[in-house]
Amino acid sequence: MRRHEPVARRRTVGAGGAHGELGCAISVADMADRPPRPLAEGEVLDIGGHRLRQISTPHVPHAWEAQVLFDESTGTLLCGDLFTRTGNGAALVHDTDMVSPALEAEDVFHDTCLTPSTAPTTRSLAELEPRTLALMHGPSFAGDCAGALRDLADAYAHRVNLAMSAQAV
C-alpha cells in the first residue's frame, strides 16, 4: 500500500469490494472472494478524483439491501435499475423523456418493489440535484435529472395508489 493514497482508498485496496452494511451482511459477503468492506450510511469513499457517497434505498428499486452511489465530484447519480429501459440506443442522452421508457420496462419485467416508500425514496434522490443519471440498463442521462426522479416517483406513487385502490374493492 502506498502512503500517498487517500485514507479511504487505502482502506479498500485488497478488499472484496464495498457495499452498504446491510448488503454485506445479507448477501455480498457470501458471494465475494474476499470480505467486502461495509460502508456506513452516507459514507464517502475518495477513489482518486471521485468522491462516492453511499445511499441506502431499501427495496428501491429491488431488494432490501439496495443502494445508489452519488459521485459528489461530478454530480453523477449511479442509480442502478431506477430507469431501466429495453432495446439499444445512444450511450448518453440529453433532455429526453426518461420516465416513459422506464415504465415500459417495468411493465415488461415487473421488478420494482412498488411500496408506499418507493416514491418518497426516489424523491429524496432528487434532492441531491444530480447533473447526470448513470443507469445500469440504459443510457446515461444529462438534463433535468431531479425532475426525472420526481416524475418517476410520481408515476410509481400513482401505480401504488391504483394497486391499493384495487385491493380495497
PDB file of C-alpha atoms in Angstrom:
ATOM      1  CA  MET A   1       0.000   0.000   0.000  1.00  0.00           C
ATOM      2  CA  ARG A   2       1.384   3.385  -0.932  1.00  0.00           C
ATOM      3  CA  ARG A   3       1.335   6.065   1.728  1.00  0.00           C
ATOM      4  CA  HIS A   4       0.365   8.891  -0.664  1.00  0.00           C
ATOM      5  CA  GLU A   5      -3.055   7.357  -1.478  1.00  0.00           C
ATOM      6  CA  PRO A   6      -6.086   8.889   0.253  1.00  0.00           C
ATOM      7  CA  VAL A   7      -7.002   7.142   3.516  1.00  0.00           C
ATOM      8  CA  ALA A   8     -10.403   5.997   2.200  1.00  0.00           C
ATOM      9  CA  ARG A   9      -8.734   4.392  -0.792  1.00  0.00           C
ATOM     10  CA  ARG A  10      -6.099   2.645   1.301  1.00  0.00           C
ATOM     11  CA  ARG A  11      -8.837   1.018   3.350  1.00  0.00           C
ATOM     12  CA  THR A  12     -10.471  -0.558   0.284  1.00  0.00           C
ATOM     13  CA  VAL A  13      -7.340  -1.774  -1.525  1.00  0.00           C
ATOM     14  CA  GLY A  14      -7.231  -5.550  -1.364  1.00  0.00           C
ATOM     15  CA  ALA A  15     -10.841  -5.805  -0.193  1.00  0.00           C
ATOM     16  CA  GLY A  16     -13.510  -7.809  -1.964  1.00  0.00           C
ATOM     17  CA  GLY A  17     -15.332  -4.624  -2.860  1.00  0.00           C
ATOM     18  CA  ALA A  18     -17.512  -2.347  -0.810  1.00  0.00           C
ATOM     19  CA  HIS A  19     -21.252  -2.124  -0.215  1.00  0.00           C
ATOM     20  CA  GLY A  20     -23.657  -0.806   2.396  1.00  0.00           C
ATOM     21  CA  GLU A  21     -23.536  -2.586   5.740  1.00  0.00           C
ATOM     22  CA  LEU A  22     -26.838  -4.411   5.240  1.00  0.00           C
ATOM     23  CA  GLY A  23     -25.849  -5.677   1.789  1.00  0.00           C
ATOM     24  CA  CYS A  24     -22.566  -7.013   3.147  1.00  0.00           C
ATOM     25  CA  ALA A  25     -24.389  -8.775   5.969  1.00  0.00           C
ATOM     26  CA  ILE A  26     -27.114 -10.462   3.943  1.00  0.00           C
ATOM     27  CA  SER A  27     -25.616 -11.250   0.543  1.00  0.00           C
ATOM     28  CA  VAL A  28     -22.440  -9.573  -0.720  1.00  0.00           C
ATOM     29  CA  ALA A  29     -20.113 -11.260   1.780  1.00  0.00           C
ATOM     30  CA  ASP A  30     -21.484 -14.653   0.755  1.00  0.00           C
ATOM     31  CA  MET A  31     -20.705 -14.030  -2.920  1.00  0.00           C
ATOM     32  CA  ALA A  32     -17.364 -12.236  -2.632  1.00  0.00           C
ATOM     33  CA  ASP A  33     -13.991 -13.950  -2.958  1.00  0.00           C
ATOM     34  CA  ARG A  34     -12.670 -11.676  -0.212  1.00  0.00           C
ATOM     35  CA  PRO A  35     -14.592  -9.954   2.569  1.00  0.00           C
ATOM     36  CA  PRO A  36     -16.206  -6.730   1.328  1.00  0.00           C
ATOM     37  CA  ARG A  37     -15.820  -3.506   3.225  1.00  0.00           C
ATOM     38  CA  PRO A  38     -19.146  -2.446   4.766  1.00  0.00           C
ATOM     39  CA  LEU A  39     -19.946   1.202   4.113  1.00  0.00           C
ATOM     40  CA  ALA A  40     -21.761   3.218   6.750  1.00  0.00           C
ATOM     41  CA  GLU A  41     -24.873   5.067   5.636  1.00  0.00           C
ATOM     42  CA  GLY A  42     -23.762   8.220   3.821  1.00  0.00           C
ATOM     43  CA  GLU A  43     -20.098   7.267   3.949  1.00  0.00           C
ATOM     44  CA  VAL A  44     -17.975   8.892   1.258  1.00  0.00           C
ATOM     45  CA  LEU A  45     -15.195   7.000  -0.480  1.00  0.00           C
ATOM     46  CA  ASP A  46     -12.475   9.018  -2.158  1.00  0.00           C
ATOM     47  CA  ILE A  47     -11.331   6.865  -5.054  1.00  0.00           C
ATOM     48  CA  GLY A  48      -8.877   9.336  -6.501  1.00  0.00           C
ATOM     49  CA  GLY A  49     -10.675  12.221  -8.149  1.00  0.00           C
ATOM     50  CA  HIS A  50     -14.161  10.928  -7.366  1.00  0.00           C
ATOM     51  CA  ARG A  51     -15.982  11.089  -4.051  1.00  0.00           C
ATOM     52  CA  LEU A  52     -18.674   8.410  -3.926  1.00  0.00           C
ATOM     53  CA  ARG A  53     -21.378   8.721  -1.268  1.00  0.00           C
ATOM     54  CA  GLN A  54     -23.235   5.530  -0.329  1.00  0.00           C
ATOM     55  CA  ILE A  55     -27.017   5.978  -0.008  1.00  0.00           C
ATOM     56  CA  SER A  56     -29.214   3.080   1.082  1.00  0.00           C
ATOM     57  CA  THR A  57     -32.511   2.800  -0.801  1.00  0.00           C
ATOM     58  CA  PRO A  58     -34.218  -0.260   0.731  1.00  0.00           C
ATOM     59  CA  HIS A  59     -36.405  -2.020  -1.863  1.00  0.00           C
ATOM     60  CA  VAL A  60     -35.830   0.790  -4.383  1.00  0.00           C
ATOM     61  CA  PRO A  61     -35.762  -0.441  -6.946  1.00  0.00           C
ATOM     62  CA  HIS A  62     -35.462  -4.074  -5.863  1.00  0.00           C
ATOM     63  CA  ALA A  63     -34.014  -5.686  -2.805  1.00  0.00           C
ATOM     64  CA  TRP A  64     -33.769  -4.948   0.869  1.00  0.00           C
ATOM     65  CA  GLU A  65     -30.076  -4.054   0.541  1.00  0.00           C
ATOM     66  CA  ALA A  66     -30.487  -1.741  -2.487  1.00  0.00           C
ATOM     67  CA  GLN A  67     -28.269   1.312  -2.652  1.00  0.00           C
ATOM     68  CA  VAL A  68     -27.109   4.002  -5.020  1.00  0.00           C
ATOM     69  CA  LEU A  69     -23.845   5.897  -5.166  1.00  0.00           C
ATOM     70  CA  PHE A  70     -23.619   9.629  -5.703  1.00  0.00           C
ATOM     71  CA  ASP A  71     -20.392  10.957  -7.188  1.00  0.00           C
ATOM     72  CA  GLU A  72     -20.106  14.279  -5.396  1.00  0.00           C
ATOM     73  CA  SER A  73     -17.223  15.290  -7.673  1.00  0.00           C
ATOM     74  CA  THR A  74     -19.249  15.145 -10.896  1.00  0.00           C
ATOM     75  CA  GLY A  75     -22.849  15.246  -9.673  1.00  0.00           C
ATOM     76  CA  THR A  76     -23.464  11.787 -11.146  1.00  0.00           C
ATOM     77  CA  LEU A  77     -26.025   9.522  -9.532  1.00  0.00           C
ATOM     78  CA  LEU A  78     -25.145   5.876 -10.166  1.00  0.00           C
ATOM     79  CA  CYS A  79     -28.770   4.804  -9.920  1.00  0.00           C
ATOM     80  CA  GLY A  80     -28.691   1.171 -10.992  1.00  0.00           C
ATOM     81  CA  ASP A  81     -32.068  -0.038 -12.245  1.00  0.00           C
ATOM     82  CA  LEU A  82     -34.151   3.038 -11.404  1.00  0.00           C
ATOM     83  CA  PHE A  83     -34.594   3.997 -15.065  1.00  0.00           C
ATOM     84  CA  THR A  84     -34.169   0.627 -16.797  1.00  0.00           C
ATOM     85  CA  ARG A  85     -35.065   0.633 -20.469  1.00  0.00           C
ATOM     86  CA  THR A  86     -35.165  -2.026 -23.130  1.00  0.00           C
ATOM     87  CA  GLY A  87     -33.572  -2.013 -26.564  1.00  0.00           C
ATOM     88  CA  ASN A  88     -30.496  -0.344 -27.915  1.00  0.00           C
ATOM     89  CA  GLY A  89     -29.745   3.329 -28.076  1.00  0.00           C
ATOM     90  CA  ALA A  90     -27.185   6.032 -27.514  1.00  0.00           C
ATOM     91  CA  ALA A  91     -24.851   5.748 -24.520  1.00  0.00           C
ATOM     92  CA  LEU A  92     -25.672   9.301 -23.408  1.00  0.00           C
ATOM     93  CA  VAL A  93     -28.910  11.173 -23.939  1.00  0.00           C
ATOM     94  CA  HIS A  94     -29.808  14.787 -23.193  1.00  0.00           C
ATOM     95  CA  ASP A  95     -33.126  16.283 -22.176  1.00  0.00           C
ATOM     96  CA  THR A  96     -35.260  13.340 -23.241  1.00  0.00           C
ATOM     97  CA  ASP A  97     -38.121  11.501 -21.568  1.00  0.00           C
ATOM     98  CA  MET A  98     -36.556   9.007 -19.172  1.00  0.00           C
ATOM     99  CA  VAL A  99     -39.739   8.056 -17.349  1.00  0.00           C
ATOM    100  CA  SER A 100     -41.873   6.557 -20.135  1.00  0.00           C
ATOM    101  CA  PRO A 101     -39.198   4.039 -21.192  1.00  0.00           C
ATOM    102  CA  ALA A 102     -38.626   3.126 -17.526  1.00  0.00           C
ATOM    103  CA  LEU A 103     -42.337   2.486 -17.025  1.00  0.00           C
ATOM    104  CA  GLU A 104     -42.474   0.453 -20.237  1.00  0.00           C
ATOM    105  CA  ALA A 105     -39.605  -1.692 -18.947  1.00  0.00           C
ATOM    106  CA  GLU A 106     -41.396  -2.035 -15.613  1.00  0.00           C
ATOM    107  CA  ASP A 107     -44.467  -3.290 -17.489  1.00  0.00           C
ATOM    108  CA  VAL A 108     -42.284  -5.989 -19.064  1.00  0.00           C
ATOM    109  CA  PHE A 109     -40.193  -7.051 -16.056  1.00  0.00           C
ATOM    110  CA  HIS A 110     -42.316  -6.134 -13.001  1.00  0.00           C
ATOM    111  CA  ASP A 111     -39.115  -5.909 -10.999  1.00  0.00           C
ATOM    112  CA  THR A 112     -39.546  -2.702  -8.994  1.00  0.00           C
ATOM    113  CA  CYS A 113     -40.770  -3.003  -5.421  1.00  0.00           C
ATOM    114  CA  LEU A 114     -43.815  -0.754  -5.565  1.00  0.00           C
ATOM    115  CA  THR A 115     -44.456   0.110  -1.926  1.00  0.00           C
ATOM    116  CA  PRO A 116     -45.566   3.256  -0.098  1.00  0.00           C
ATOM    117  CA  SER A 117     -41.862   4.085   0.429  1.00  0.00           C
ATOM    118  CA  THR A 118     -40.845   3.815  -3.253  1.00  0.00           C
ATOM    119  CA  ALA A 119     -41.889   7.342  -4.251  1.00  0.00           C
ATOM    120  CA  PRO A 120     -40.501   9.117  -1.156  1.00  0.00           C
ATOM    121  CA  THR A 121     -37.176   7.290  -1.519  1.00  0.00           C
ATOM    122  CA  THR A 122     -36.974   8.248  -5.193  1.00  0.00           C
ATOM    123  CA  ARG A 123     -37.910  11.874  -4.400  1.00  0.00           C
ATOM    124  CA  SER A 124     -35.147  12.027  -1.793  1.00  0.00           C
ATOM    125  CA  LEU A 125     -32.636  11.274  -4.547  1.00  0.00           C
ATOM    126  CA  ALA A 126     -33.935  14.285  -6.485  1.00  0.00           C
ATOM    127  CA  GLU A 127     -32.838  16.463  -3.556  1.00  0.00           C
ATOM    128  CA  LEU A 128     -29.230  15.645  -4.482  1.00  0.00           C
ATOM    129  CA  GLU A 129     -29.770  17.696  -7.694  1.00  0.00           C
ATOM    130  CA  PRO A 130     -27.688  15.303  -9.820  1.00  0.00           C
ATOM    131  CA  ARG A 131     -26.356  16.550 -13.161  1.00  0.00           C
ATOM    132  CA  THR A 132     -26.144  13.067 -14.681  1.00  0.00           C
ATOM    133  CA  LEU A 133     -28.019   9.821 -14.102  1.00  0.00           C
ATOM    134  CA  ALA A 134     -25.870   6.763 -14.808  1.00  0.00           C
ATOM    135  CA  LEU A 135     -28.113   3.769 -15.487  1.00  0.00           C
ATOM    136  CA  MET A 136     -27.259   0.111 -15.238  1.00  0.00           C
ATOM    137  CA  HIS A 137     -29.558  -0.822 -18.145  1.00  0.00           C
ATOM    138  CA  GLY A 138     -29.836   2.123 -20.465  1.00  0.00           C
ATOM    139  CA  PRO A 139     -28.111   5.357 -21.373  1.00  0.00           C
ATOM    140  CA  SER A 140     -26.664   7.908 -19.054  1.00  0.00           C
ATOM    141  CA  PHE A 141     -28.846  10.997 -18.935  1.00  0.00           C
ATOM    142  CA  ALA A 142     -27.820  14.636 -18.750  1.00  0.00           C
ATOM    143  CA  GLY A 143     -30.580  17.166 -18.264  1.00  0.00           C
ATOM    144  CA  ASP A 144     -33.202  17.794 -15.597  1.00  0.00           C
ATOM    145  CA  CYS A 145     -32.218  14.783 -13.514  1.00  0.00           C
ATOM    146  CA  ALA A 146     -34.036  15.948 -10.381  1.00  0.00           C
ATOM    147  CA  GLY A 147     -37.173  16.469 -12.455  1.00  0.00           C
ATOM    148  CA  ALA A 148     -36.863  12.988 -13.959  1.00  0.00           C
ATOM    149  CA  LEU A 149     -36.519  11.485 -10.471  1.00  0.00           C
ATOM    150  CA  ARG A 150     -39.577  13.398  -9.225  1.00  0.00           C
ATOM    151  CA  ASP A 151     -41.586  12.345 -12.290  1.00  0.00           C
ATOM    152  CA  LEU A 152     -40.603   8.710 -11.787  1.00  0.00           C
ATOM    153  CA  ALA A 153     -41.567   8.994  -8.116  1.00  0.00           C
ATOM    154  CA  ASP A 154     -44.965  10.430  -9.094  1.00  0.00           C
ATOM    155  CA  ALA A 155     -45.537   7.601 -11.587  1.00  0.00           C
ATOM    156  CA  TYR A 156     -44.654   4.970  -9.000  1.00  0.00           C
ATOM    157  CA  ALA A 157     -46.883   6.648  -6.384  1.00  0.00           C
ATOM    158  CA  HIS A 158     -49.742   6.550  -8.901  1.00  0.00           C
ATOM    159  CA  ARG A 159     -49.164   2.837  -9.519  1.00  0.00           C
ATOM    160  CA  VAL A 160     -49.085   2.098  -5.786  1.00  0.00           C
ATOM    161  CA  ASN A 161     -52.298   4.060  -5.261  1.00  0.00           C
ATOM    162  CA  LEU A 162     -54.021   2.157  -8.087  1.00  0.00           C
ATOM    163  CA  ALA A 163     -52.931  -1.169  -6.637  1.00  0.00           C
ATOM    164  CA  MET A 164     -54.097  -0.220  -3.137  1.00  0.00           C
ATOM    165  CA  SER A 165     -57.448   1.000  -4.514  1.00  0.00           C
ATOM    166  CA  ALA A 166     -57.932  -2.266  -6.390  1.00  0.00           C
ATOM    167  CA  GLN A 167     -57.300  -4.240  -3.188  1.00  0.00           C
ATOM    168  CA  ALA A 168     -59.821  -2.130  -1.267  1.00  0.00           C
ATOM    169  CA  VAL A 169     -62.609  -3.113  -3.641  1.00  0.00           C
TER     170      VAL A 169
END
